[in-house]
Structure formats: structure tokens, C-alpha cells
mmCIF file of C-alpha atoms in Angstrom:
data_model
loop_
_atom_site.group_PDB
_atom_site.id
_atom_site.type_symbol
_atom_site.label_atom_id
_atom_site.label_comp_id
_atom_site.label_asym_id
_atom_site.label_seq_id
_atom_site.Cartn_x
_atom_site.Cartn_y
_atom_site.Cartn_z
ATOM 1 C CA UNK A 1 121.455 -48.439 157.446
ATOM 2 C CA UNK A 2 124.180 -51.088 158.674
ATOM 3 C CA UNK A 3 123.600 -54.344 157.364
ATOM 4 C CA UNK A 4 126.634 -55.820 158.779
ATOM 5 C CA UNK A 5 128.368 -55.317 162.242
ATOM 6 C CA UNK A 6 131.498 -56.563 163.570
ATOM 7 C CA UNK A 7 132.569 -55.530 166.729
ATOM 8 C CA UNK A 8 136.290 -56.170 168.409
ATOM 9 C CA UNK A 9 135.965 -59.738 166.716
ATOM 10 C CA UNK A 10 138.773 -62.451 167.679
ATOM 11 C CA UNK A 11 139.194 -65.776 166.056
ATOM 12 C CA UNK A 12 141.548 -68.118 167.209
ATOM 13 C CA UNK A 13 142.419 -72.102 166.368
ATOM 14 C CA UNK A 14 143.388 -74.598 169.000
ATOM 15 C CA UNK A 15 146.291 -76.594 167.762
ATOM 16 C CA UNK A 16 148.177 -79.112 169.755
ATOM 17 C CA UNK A 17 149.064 -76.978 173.302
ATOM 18 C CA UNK A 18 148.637 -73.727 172.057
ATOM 19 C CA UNK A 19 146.386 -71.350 169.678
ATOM 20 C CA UNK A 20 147.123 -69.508 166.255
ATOM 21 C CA UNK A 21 145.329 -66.608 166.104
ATOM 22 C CA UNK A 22 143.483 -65.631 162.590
ATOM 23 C CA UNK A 23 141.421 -62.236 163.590
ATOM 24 C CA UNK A 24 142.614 -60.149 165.990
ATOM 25 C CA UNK A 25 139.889 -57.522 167.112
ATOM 26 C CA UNK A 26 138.583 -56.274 163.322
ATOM 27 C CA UNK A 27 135.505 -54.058 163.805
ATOM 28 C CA UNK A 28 133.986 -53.107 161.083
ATOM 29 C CA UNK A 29 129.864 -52.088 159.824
ATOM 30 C CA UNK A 30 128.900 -52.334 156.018
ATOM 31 C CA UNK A 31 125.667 -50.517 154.876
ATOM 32 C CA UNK A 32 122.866 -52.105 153.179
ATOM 33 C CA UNK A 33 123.635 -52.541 149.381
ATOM 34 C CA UNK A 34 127.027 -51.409 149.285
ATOM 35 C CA UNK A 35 130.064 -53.523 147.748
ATOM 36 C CA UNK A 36 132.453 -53.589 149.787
ATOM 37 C CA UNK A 37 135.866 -56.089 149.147
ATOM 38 C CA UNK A 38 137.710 -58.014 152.018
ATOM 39 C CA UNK A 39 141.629 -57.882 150.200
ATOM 40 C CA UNK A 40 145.027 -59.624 151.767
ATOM 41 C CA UNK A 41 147.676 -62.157 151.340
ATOM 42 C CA UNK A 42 147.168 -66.193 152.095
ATOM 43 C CA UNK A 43 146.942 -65.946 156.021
ATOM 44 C CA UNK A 44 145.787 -62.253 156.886
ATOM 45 C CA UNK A 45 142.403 -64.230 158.357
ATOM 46 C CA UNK A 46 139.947 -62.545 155.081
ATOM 47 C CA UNK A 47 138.371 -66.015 154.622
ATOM 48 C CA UNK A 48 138.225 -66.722 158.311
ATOM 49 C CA UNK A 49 136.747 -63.571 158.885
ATOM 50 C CA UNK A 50 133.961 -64.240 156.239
ATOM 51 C CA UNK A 51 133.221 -67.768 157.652
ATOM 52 C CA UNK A 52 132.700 -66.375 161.277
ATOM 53 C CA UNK A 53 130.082 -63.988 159.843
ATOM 54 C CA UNK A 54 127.719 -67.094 159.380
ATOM 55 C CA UNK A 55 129.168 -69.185 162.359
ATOM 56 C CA UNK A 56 131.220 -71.526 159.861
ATOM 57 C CA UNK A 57 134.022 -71.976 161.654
ATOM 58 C CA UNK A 58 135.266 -74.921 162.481
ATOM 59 C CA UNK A 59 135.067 -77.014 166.145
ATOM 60 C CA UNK A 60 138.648 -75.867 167.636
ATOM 61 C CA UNK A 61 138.411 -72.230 166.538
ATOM 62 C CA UNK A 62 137.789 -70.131 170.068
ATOM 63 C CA UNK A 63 135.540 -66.809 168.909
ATOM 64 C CA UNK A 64 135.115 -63.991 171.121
ATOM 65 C CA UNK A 65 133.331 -60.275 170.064
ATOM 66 C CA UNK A 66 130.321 -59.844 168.213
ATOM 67 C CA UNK A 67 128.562 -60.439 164.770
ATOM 68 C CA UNK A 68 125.319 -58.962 163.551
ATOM 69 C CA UNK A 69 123.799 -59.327 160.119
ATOM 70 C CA UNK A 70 120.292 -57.493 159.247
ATOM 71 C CA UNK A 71 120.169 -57.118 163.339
ATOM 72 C CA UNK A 72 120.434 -60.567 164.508
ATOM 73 C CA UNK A 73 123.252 -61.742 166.955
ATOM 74 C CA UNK A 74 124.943 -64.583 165.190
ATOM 75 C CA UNK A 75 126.787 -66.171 167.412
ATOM 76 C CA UNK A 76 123.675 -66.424 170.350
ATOM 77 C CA UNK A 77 121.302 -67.673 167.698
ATOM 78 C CA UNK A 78 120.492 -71.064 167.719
ATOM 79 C CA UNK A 79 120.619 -73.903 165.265
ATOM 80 C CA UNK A 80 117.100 -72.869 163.853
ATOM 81 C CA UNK A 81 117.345 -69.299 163.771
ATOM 82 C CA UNK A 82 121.721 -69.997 162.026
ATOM 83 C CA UNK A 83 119.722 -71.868 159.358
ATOM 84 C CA UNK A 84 117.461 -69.160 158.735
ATOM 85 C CA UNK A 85 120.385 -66.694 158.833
ATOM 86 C CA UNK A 86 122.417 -68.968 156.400
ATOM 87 C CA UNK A 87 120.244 -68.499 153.245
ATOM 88 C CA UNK A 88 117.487 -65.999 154.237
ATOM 89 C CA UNK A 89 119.599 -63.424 155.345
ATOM 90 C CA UNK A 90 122.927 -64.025 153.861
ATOM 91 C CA UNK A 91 124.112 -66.666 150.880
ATOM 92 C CA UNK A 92 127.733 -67.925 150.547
ATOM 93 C CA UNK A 93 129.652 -68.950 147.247
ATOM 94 C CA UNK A 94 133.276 -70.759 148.327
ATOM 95 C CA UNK A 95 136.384 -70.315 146.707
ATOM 96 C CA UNK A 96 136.490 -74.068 145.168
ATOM 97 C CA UNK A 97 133.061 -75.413 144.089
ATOM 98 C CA UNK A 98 134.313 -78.466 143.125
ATOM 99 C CA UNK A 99 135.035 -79.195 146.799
ATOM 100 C CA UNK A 100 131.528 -77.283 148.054
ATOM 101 C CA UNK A 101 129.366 -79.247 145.877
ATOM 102 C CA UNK A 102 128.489 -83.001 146.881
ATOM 103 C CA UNK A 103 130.125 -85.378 144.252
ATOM 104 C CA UNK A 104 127.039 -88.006 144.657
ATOM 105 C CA UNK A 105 124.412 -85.844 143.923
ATOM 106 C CA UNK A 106 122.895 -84.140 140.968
ATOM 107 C CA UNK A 107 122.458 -80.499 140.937
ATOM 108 C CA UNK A 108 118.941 -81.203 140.773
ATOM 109 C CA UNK A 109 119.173 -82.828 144.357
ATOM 110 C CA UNK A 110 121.731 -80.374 145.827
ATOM 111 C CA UNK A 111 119.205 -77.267 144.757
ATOM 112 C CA UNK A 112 116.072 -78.352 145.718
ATOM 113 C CA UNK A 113 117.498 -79.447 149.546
ATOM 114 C CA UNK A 114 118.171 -75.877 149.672
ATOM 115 C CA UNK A 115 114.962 -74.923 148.652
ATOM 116 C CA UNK A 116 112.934 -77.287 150.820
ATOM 117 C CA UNK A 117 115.405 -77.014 153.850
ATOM 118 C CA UNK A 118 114.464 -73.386 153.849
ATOM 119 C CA UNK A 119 110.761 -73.589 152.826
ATOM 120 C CA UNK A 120 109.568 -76.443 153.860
ATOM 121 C CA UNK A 121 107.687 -79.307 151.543
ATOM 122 C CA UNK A 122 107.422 -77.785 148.191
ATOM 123 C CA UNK A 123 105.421 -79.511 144.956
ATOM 124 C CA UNK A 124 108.310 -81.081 142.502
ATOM 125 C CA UNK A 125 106.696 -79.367 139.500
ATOM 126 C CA UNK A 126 107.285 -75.768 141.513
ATOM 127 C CA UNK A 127 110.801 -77.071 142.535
ATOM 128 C CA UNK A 128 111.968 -77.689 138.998
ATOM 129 C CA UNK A 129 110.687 -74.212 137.845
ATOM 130 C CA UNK A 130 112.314 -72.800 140.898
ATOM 131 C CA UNK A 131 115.326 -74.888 140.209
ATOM 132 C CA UNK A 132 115.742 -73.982 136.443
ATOM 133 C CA UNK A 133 114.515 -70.139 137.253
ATOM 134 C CA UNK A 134 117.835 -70.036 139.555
ATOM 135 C CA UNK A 135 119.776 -71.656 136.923
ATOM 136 C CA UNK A 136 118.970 -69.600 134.214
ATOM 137 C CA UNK A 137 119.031 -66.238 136.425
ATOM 138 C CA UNK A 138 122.631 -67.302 137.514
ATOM 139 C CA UNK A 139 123.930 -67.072 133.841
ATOM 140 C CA UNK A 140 123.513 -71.230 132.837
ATOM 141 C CA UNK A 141 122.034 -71.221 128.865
ATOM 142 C CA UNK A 142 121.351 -74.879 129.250
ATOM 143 C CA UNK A 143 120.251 -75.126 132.728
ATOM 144 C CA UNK A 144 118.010 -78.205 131.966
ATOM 145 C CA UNK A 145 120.928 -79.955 131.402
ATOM 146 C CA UNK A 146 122.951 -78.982 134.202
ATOM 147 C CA UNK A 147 120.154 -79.386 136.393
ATOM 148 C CA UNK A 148 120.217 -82.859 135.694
ATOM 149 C CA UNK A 149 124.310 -83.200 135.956
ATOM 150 C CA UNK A 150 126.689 -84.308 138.327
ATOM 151 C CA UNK A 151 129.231 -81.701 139.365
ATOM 152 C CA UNK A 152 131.949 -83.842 137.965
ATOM 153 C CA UNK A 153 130.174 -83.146 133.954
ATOM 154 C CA UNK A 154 130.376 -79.581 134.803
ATOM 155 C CA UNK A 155 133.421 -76.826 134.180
ATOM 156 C CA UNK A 156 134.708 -74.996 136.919
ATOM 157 C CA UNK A 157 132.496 -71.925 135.686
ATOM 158 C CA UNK A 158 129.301 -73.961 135.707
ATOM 159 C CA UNK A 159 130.029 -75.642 138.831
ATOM 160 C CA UNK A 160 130.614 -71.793 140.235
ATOM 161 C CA UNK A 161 127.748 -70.334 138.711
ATOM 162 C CA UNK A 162 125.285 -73.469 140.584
ATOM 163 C CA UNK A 163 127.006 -72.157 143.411
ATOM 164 C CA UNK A 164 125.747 -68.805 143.006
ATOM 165 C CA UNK A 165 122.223 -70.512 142.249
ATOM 166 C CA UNK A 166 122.472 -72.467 145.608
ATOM 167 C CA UNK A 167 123.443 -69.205 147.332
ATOM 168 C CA UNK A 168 120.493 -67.281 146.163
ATOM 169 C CA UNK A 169 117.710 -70.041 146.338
ATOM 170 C CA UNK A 170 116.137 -68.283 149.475
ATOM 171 C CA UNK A 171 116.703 -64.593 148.594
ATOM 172 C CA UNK A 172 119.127 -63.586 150.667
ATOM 173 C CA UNK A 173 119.878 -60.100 151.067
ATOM 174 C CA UNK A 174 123.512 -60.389 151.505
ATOM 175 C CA UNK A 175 125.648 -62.279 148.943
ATOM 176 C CA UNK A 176 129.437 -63.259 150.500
ATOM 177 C CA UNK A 177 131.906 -64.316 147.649
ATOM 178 C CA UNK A 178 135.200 -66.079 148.777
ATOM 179 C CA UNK A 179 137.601 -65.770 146.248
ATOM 180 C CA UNK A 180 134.828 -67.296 143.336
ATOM 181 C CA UNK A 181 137.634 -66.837 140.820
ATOM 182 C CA UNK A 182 140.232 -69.429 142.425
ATOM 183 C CA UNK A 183 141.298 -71.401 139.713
ATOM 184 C CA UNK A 184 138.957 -70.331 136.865
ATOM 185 C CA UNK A 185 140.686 -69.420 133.541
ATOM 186 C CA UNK A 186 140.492 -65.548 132.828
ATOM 187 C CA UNK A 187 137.507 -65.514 130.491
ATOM 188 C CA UNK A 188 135.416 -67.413 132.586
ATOM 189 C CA UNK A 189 137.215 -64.935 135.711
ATOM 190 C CA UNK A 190 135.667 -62.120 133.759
ATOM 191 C CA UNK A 191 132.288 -63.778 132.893
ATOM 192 C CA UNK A 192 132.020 -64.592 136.665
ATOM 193 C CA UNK A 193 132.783 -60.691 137.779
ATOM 194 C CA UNK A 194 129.719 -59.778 135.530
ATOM 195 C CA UNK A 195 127.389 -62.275 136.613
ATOM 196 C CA UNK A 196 128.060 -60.527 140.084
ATOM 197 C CA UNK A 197 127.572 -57.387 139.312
ATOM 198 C CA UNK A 198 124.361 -58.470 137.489
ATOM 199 C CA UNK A 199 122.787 -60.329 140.453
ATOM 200 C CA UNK A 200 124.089 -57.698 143.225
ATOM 201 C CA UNK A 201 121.748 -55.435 141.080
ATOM 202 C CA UNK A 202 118.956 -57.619 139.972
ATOM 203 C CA UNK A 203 118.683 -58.851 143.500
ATOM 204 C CA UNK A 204 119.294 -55.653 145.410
ATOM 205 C CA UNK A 205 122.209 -56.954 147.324
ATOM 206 C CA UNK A 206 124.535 -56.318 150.097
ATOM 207 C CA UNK A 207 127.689 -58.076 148.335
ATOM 208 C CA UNK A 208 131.376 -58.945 150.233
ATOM 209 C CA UNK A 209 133.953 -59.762 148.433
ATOM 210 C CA UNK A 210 136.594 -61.782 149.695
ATOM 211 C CA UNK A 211 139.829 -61.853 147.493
ATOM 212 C CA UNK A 212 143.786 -61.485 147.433
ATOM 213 C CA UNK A 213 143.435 -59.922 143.263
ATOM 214 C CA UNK A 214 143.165 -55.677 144.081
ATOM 215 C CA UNK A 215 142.161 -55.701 140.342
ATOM 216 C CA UNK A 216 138.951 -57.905 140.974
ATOM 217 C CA UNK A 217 137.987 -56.071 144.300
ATOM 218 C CA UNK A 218 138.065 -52.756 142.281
ATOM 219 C CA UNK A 219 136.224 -54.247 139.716
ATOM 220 C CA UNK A 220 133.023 -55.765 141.673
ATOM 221 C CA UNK A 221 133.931 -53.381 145.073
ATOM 222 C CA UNK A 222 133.301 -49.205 145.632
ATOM 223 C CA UNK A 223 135.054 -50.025 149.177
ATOM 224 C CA UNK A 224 138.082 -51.766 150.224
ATOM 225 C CA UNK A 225 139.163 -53.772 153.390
ATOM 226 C CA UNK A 226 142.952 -54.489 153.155
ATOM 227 C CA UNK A 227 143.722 -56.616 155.928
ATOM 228 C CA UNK A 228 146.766 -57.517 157.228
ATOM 229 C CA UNK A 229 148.222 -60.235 160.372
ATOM 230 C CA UNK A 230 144.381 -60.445 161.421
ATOM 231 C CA UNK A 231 143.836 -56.607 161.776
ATOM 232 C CA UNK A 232 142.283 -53.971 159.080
ATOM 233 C CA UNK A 233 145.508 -52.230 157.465
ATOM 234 C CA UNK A 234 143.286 -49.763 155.545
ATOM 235 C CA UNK A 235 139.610 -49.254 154.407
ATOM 236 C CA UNK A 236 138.420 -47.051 151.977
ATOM 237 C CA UNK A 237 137.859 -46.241 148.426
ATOM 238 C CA UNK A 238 141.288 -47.474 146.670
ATOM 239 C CA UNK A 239 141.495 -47.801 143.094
ATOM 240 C CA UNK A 240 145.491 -47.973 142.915
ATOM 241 C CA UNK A 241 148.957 -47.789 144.255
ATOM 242 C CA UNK A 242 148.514 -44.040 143.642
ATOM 243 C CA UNK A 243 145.244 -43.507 145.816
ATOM 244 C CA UNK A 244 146.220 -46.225 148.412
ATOM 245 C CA UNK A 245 147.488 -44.602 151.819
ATOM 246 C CA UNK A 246 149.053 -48.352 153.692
ATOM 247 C CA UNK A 247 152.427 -49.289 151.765
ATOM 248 C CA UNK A 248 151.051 -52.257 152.307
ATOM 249 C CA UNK A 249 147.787 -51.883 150.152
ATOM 250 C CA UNK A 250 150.533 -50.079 147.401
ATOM 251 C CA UNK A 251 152.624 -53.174 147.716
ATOM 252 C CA UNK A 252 149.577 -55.889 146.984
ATOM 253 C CA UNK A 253 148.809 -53.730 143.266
ATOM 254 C CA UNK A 254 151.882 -53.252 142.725
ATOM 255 C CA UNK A 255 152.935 -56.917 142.896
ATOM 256 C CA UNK A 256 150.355 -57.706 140.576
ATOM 257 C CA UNK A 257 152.138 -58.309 137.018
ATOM 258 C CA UNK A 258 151.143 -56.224 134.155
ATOM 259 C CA UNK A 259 151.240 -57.279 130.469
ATOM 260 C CA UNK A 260 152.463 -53.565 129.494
ATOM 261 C CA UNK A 261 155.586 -53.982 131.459
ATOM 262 C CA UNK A 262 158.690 -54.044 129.323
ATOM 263 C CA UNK A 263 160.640 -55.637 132.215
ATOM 264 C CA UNK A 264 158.403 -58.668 132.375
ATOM 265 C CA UNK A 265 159.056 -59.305 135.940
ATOM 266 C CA UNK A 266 157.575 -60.370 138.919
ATOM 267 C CA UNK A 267 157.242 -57.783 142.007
ATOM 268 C CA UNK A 268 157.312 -59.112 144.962
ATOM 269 C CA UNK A 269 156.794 -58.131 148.717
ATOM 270 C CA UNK A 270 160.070 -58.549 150.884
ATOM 271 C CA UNK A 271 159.971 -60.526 153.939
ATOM 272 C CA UNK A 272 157.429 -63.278 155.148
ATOM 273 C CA UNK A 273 153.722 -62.146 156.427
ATOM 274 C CA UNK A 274 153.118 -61.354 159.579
ATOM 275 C CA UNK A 275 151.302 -63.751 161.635
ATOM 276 C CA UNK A 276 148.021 -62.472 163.607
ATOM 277 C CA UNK A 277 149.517 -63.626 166.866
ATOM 278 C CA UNK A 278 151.762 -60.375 166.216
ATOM 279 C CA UNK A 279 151.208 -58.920 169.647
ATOM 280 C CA UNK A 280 154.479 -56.765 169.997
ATOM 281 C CA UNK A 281 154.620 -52.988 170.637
ATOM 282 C CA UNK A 282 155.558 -52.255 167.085
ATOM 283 C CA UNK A 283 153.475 -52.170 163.386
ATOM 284 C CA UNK A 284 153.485 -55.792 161.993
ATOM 285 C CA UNK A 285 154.334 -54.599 158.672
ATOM 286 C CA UNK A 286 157.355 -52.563 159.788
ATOM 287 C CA UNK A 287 160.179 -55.341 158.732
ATOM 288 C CA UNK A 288 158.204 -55.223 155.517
ATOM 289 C CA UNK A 289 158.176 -51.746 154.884
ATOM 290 C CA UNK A 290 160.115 -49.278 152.616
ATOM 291 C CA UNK A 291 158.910 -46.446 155.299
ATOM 292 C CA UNK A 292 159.692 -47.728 158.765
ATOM 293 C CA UNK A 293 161.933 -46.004 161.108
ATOM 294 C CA UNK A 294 162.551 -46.012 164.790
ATOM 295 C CA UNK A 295 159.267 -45.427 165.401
ATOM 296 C CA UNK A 296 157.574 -48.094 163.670
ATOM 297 C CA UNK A 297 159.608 -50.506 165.214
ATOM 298 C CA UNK A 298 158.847 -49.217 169.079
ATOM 299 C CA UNK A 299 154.763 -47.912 168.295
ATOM 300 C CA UNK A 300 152.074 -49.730 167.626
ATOM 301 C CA UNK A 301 149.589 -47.450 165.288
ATOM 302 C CA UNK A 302 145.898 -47.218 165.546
ATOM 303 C CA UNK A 303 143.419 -47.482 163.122
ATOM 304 C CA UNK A 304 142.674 -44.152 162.241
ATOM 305 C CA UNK A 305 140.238 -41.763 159.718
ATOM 306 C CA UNK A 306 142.701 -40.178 157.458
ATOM 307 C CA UNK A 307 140.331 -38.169 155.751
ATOM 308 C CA UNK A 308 136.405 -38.826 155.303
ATOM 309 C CA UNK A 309 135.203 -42.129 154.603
ATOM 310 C CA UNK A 310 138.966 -43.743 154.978
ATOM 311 C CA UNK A 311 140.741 -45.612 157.527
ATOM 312 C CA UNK A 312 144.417 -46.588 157.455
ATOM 313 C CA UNK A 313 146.633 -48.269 159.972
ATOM 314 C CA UNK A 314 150.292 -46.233 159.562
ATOM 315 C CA UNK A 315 151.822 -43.492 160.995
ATOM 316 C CA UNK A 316 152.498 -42.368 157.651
ATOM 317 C CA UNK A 317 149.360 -43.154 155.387
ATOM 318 C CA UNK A 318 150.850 -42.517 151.994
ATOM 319 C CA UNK A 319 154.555 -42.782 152.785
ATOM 320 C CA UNK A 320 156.723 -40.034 153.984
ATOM 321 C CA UNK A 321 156.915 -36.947 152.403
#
């Protein structure tokens, strides 16, 4: 059963005269307890896309489409039924903690408003064994002291794993991660992809990933949503360059530097990224790509199932033969 269902969504930000576009039309449905990993480059609308699922976005962004999660239209609900959606049905953890979490209050404060925003008065002895229950479930050995910290006292890993705490204080059933290893060191990277994968299956959950790293989407996702100028380029099961059918999707692992090269060298993807106002009658990723000929510069391709189970925008999904 569909937990999540996006339907012809479009997202786009006044600014000045004019609007930039950040979606444009992604329809997608994930199924209850799958993992499934939004992937792209700074600007291909992954994080904007996550934020409209709970209504997030900011004042001048202009939505239009539709948005259900566990069968409840998100953008007609109203304030009381969006507060019930935001923790009871889905929980967020942002890609910078430090900036998520309120510098004047203790963790201790910050948790327990989540707890009693959600249900109601609670007795302080029962929040504090809540409180500390959540701590200690979200990986934190010494959660009576960080309980009674400031965010400032805490690393960027503790500060991300209260996050995670926060996020499942009401037992939600869907857990969205934007990029929760931005500017973590790569031990705690790795110590924050297993408490994930422990919590999706302590907790039963339906868990979205939202990253640019293919390496940390294959390692938390069974599914993956490459998007690209504010469209899906490709969804499916891709573990590498090899198995990925978009040049695009090839292009993002390959660009990602490996410690066995001999060359030690950066890959890079030619060109700039496409913007999602990209509205001509040809692919958005054609000036990009190693593939494109006449007829990626004067068609626009479809979204398409390639073979079961995978989607993949290209005329040629896994480069000419």
C-alpha cells in the first residue's frame, strides 16, 4: 500500500517580478516501509520537494498538484490537522541541526514541546522518561547529560542524533532525512547511516532519503529518485554507474572520488545544471551529455518504464549501443 503520493506537483518561488521554478510536475507514490532515496545536484529541487511533502515551504513559493501522506491531502488540511501530520504521520531531520535546533533552549525544553505539542499536558516525571527513552533509542550513551545541554555543548553528531529523537517523539510512521550527513566527519557519517537503518527497522518505517552522495542513498535506500532541473531523471533500483540507465545518474557516481584511483583526480560533470524553468522542446541534460544528438536537442523525452520496476527519462537509457 502507497504511503506517499505525489501527483503532477509544481513548486515555484516568487522573486522580484518573476518566479524560479524548483519542481516541475514530479509524480511519484512510495509504498509503506520501503526506502526509497531522493538523489541530485545543489538546485535539482530534492530538498524543496521534501519540504512541500509537509507544507514547509516558505511564504513566496506558489504550489500547485497534489500531496498525500498515509491518505490525507496535505495541502487542504488545516493548521490542526498539518500539526498532526507533522509528527504523527511523518517526522523530519534537516540537513544542519545546528541551525534546526533553538540555541536558547536545552534539549530538555526543545523535546518535551514536541511531546506535549502533540499530546497534550503530560506529567514531568513521564516526560523525562519519555525524553531520555528517545535519547537513548536514538543512539546517545549519555543522554542524561545531553538532555540537560544546550545545542551549542553538543557535536554535530549529537546535535543530529536529538534531531532524530525530536523527529520520532510522536511515532511517526514516515521518517524524511535531508541530507543528515551535511557536514559531519566520516565516522560519525557512518555511525549516522546505521542509526537509520536501526530505527527504520525498530520503528517500522517508511524512510526518504534526501541526498546528493549515490554512495549513502545505496547504502540506507533499495530505490532511487535521481532528479534532475525539477523533473525525475530516473527511478529505480541503481547500485552503480554500471546498472544506472540516465548518463546523468552514471555521471553523479562517477564524479564521486575514489581512494583506489591511481589518478587521484576529481571527475567532474561538464557544463552548468539545468535550471527547472527549462521549458524548451529539448532534454535539459542534452548540453551535458556524452550521448546527445540531433534528437535530443529538438525532443523532449518522457518519463518512461524501461523495464519492470524502473523509470528513466532518455531516449537512450543506458547510452547508445
Amino acid at each position: 500500500m502507497d504511503i506517499i503520493n505525489v501527483s503532477n506537483l509544481y513548486v515555484k518561488y516568487a522573486a522580484r517580478k518573476k518566479y524560479n521554478m524548483a519542481v516541475n510536475g514530479v509524480s511519484l507514490d512510495i509504498k509503506e516501509g520501503e526506502s526509497a532515496a531522493i538523489a541530485g545536484e545543489s538546485g535539482c529541487g530534492k530538498s524543496t520537494l521534501a519540504s512541500a511533502l509537509l507544507k514547509l515551504l516558505p511564504e513566496n513559493a506558489q504550489v500547485s498538484g497534489n500531496v498525500m501522506l498515509d491518505g490525507i491531502d496535505v495541502f487542504a488540511a488545516g493548521e490542526e490537522q498539518l500539526r498532526k501530520i507533522r509528527g504523527n504521520t511523518a517526522g523530519m531531520i534537516f540537513q544542519d541541526p545546528g541551525a534546526s535546533l533553538n540555541p536558547l533552549f536545552s534539549v530538555k525544553q526543545q523535546i518535551e514541546e514536541a511531546i506535549t505539542a502533540h499530546f497534550g499536558k503530560t506529567e514531568k516525571e513521564e516526560l523525562k522518561r519519555k525524553s531520555l527513552e528517545l535519547l537513548s533509542d536514538a543512539g546517545i550513551t549519555d543522554a542524561q547529560r545531553v538532555y540537560n545541554s544546550y545545542p551549542h555543548q553538543l557535536s554535530g553528531g549529537l546535535q543530529q542524533r536529538v534531531m532524530a529523537a525530536i523527529a520520532l517523539s510522536c511515532g511517526p510512521k514516515i521518517l524524511i532525512a535531508d541530507e543528515p550527513t551535511t557536514a559531519l566527519d566520516v565516522t560519525v557519517q557512518a555511525q549516522i547511516v546505521e542509526l537509520l537503518k536501526k530505527l527504520k527497522e525498530e520503528h517500522k518505517l517508511t524512510l526518504l532519503l534526501i541526498t546528493h552522495d549515490l554512495h549513502l542513498a545505496n547504502a540506507l535506500a533499495s530505490r532511487i529518485i535521481v532528479m534532475y532541473a525539477g523533473k525525475i531523471a530516473e527511478d529505480g533500483a541503481v547500485k552503480s554507474a554500471k546498472t544506472a540507465l540516465h548518463p546523468y545518474t552514471a555521471a553523479l557516481f562517477k564524479i564521486i572520488p575514489s581512494l583506489d584511483s591511481p589518478k587521484r583526480h576529481f571527475e567532474v560533470i561538464p557544463g552548468e545544471v539545468a535550471s527547472a524553468e527549462h521549458n524548451g522542446n529539448f532534454c535539459a541534460f542534452s548540453p551535458r551529455c556524452p550521448y546527445a544528438d540531433d534528437r535530443c536537442r529538438s525532443e523532449k523525452p518522457e518519463l518512461k518504464e524501461v523495464k519492470p520496476g524502473h523509470f528513466v527519462r532518455c531516449f537512450y537509457p543506458g547510452g547508445k549501443k
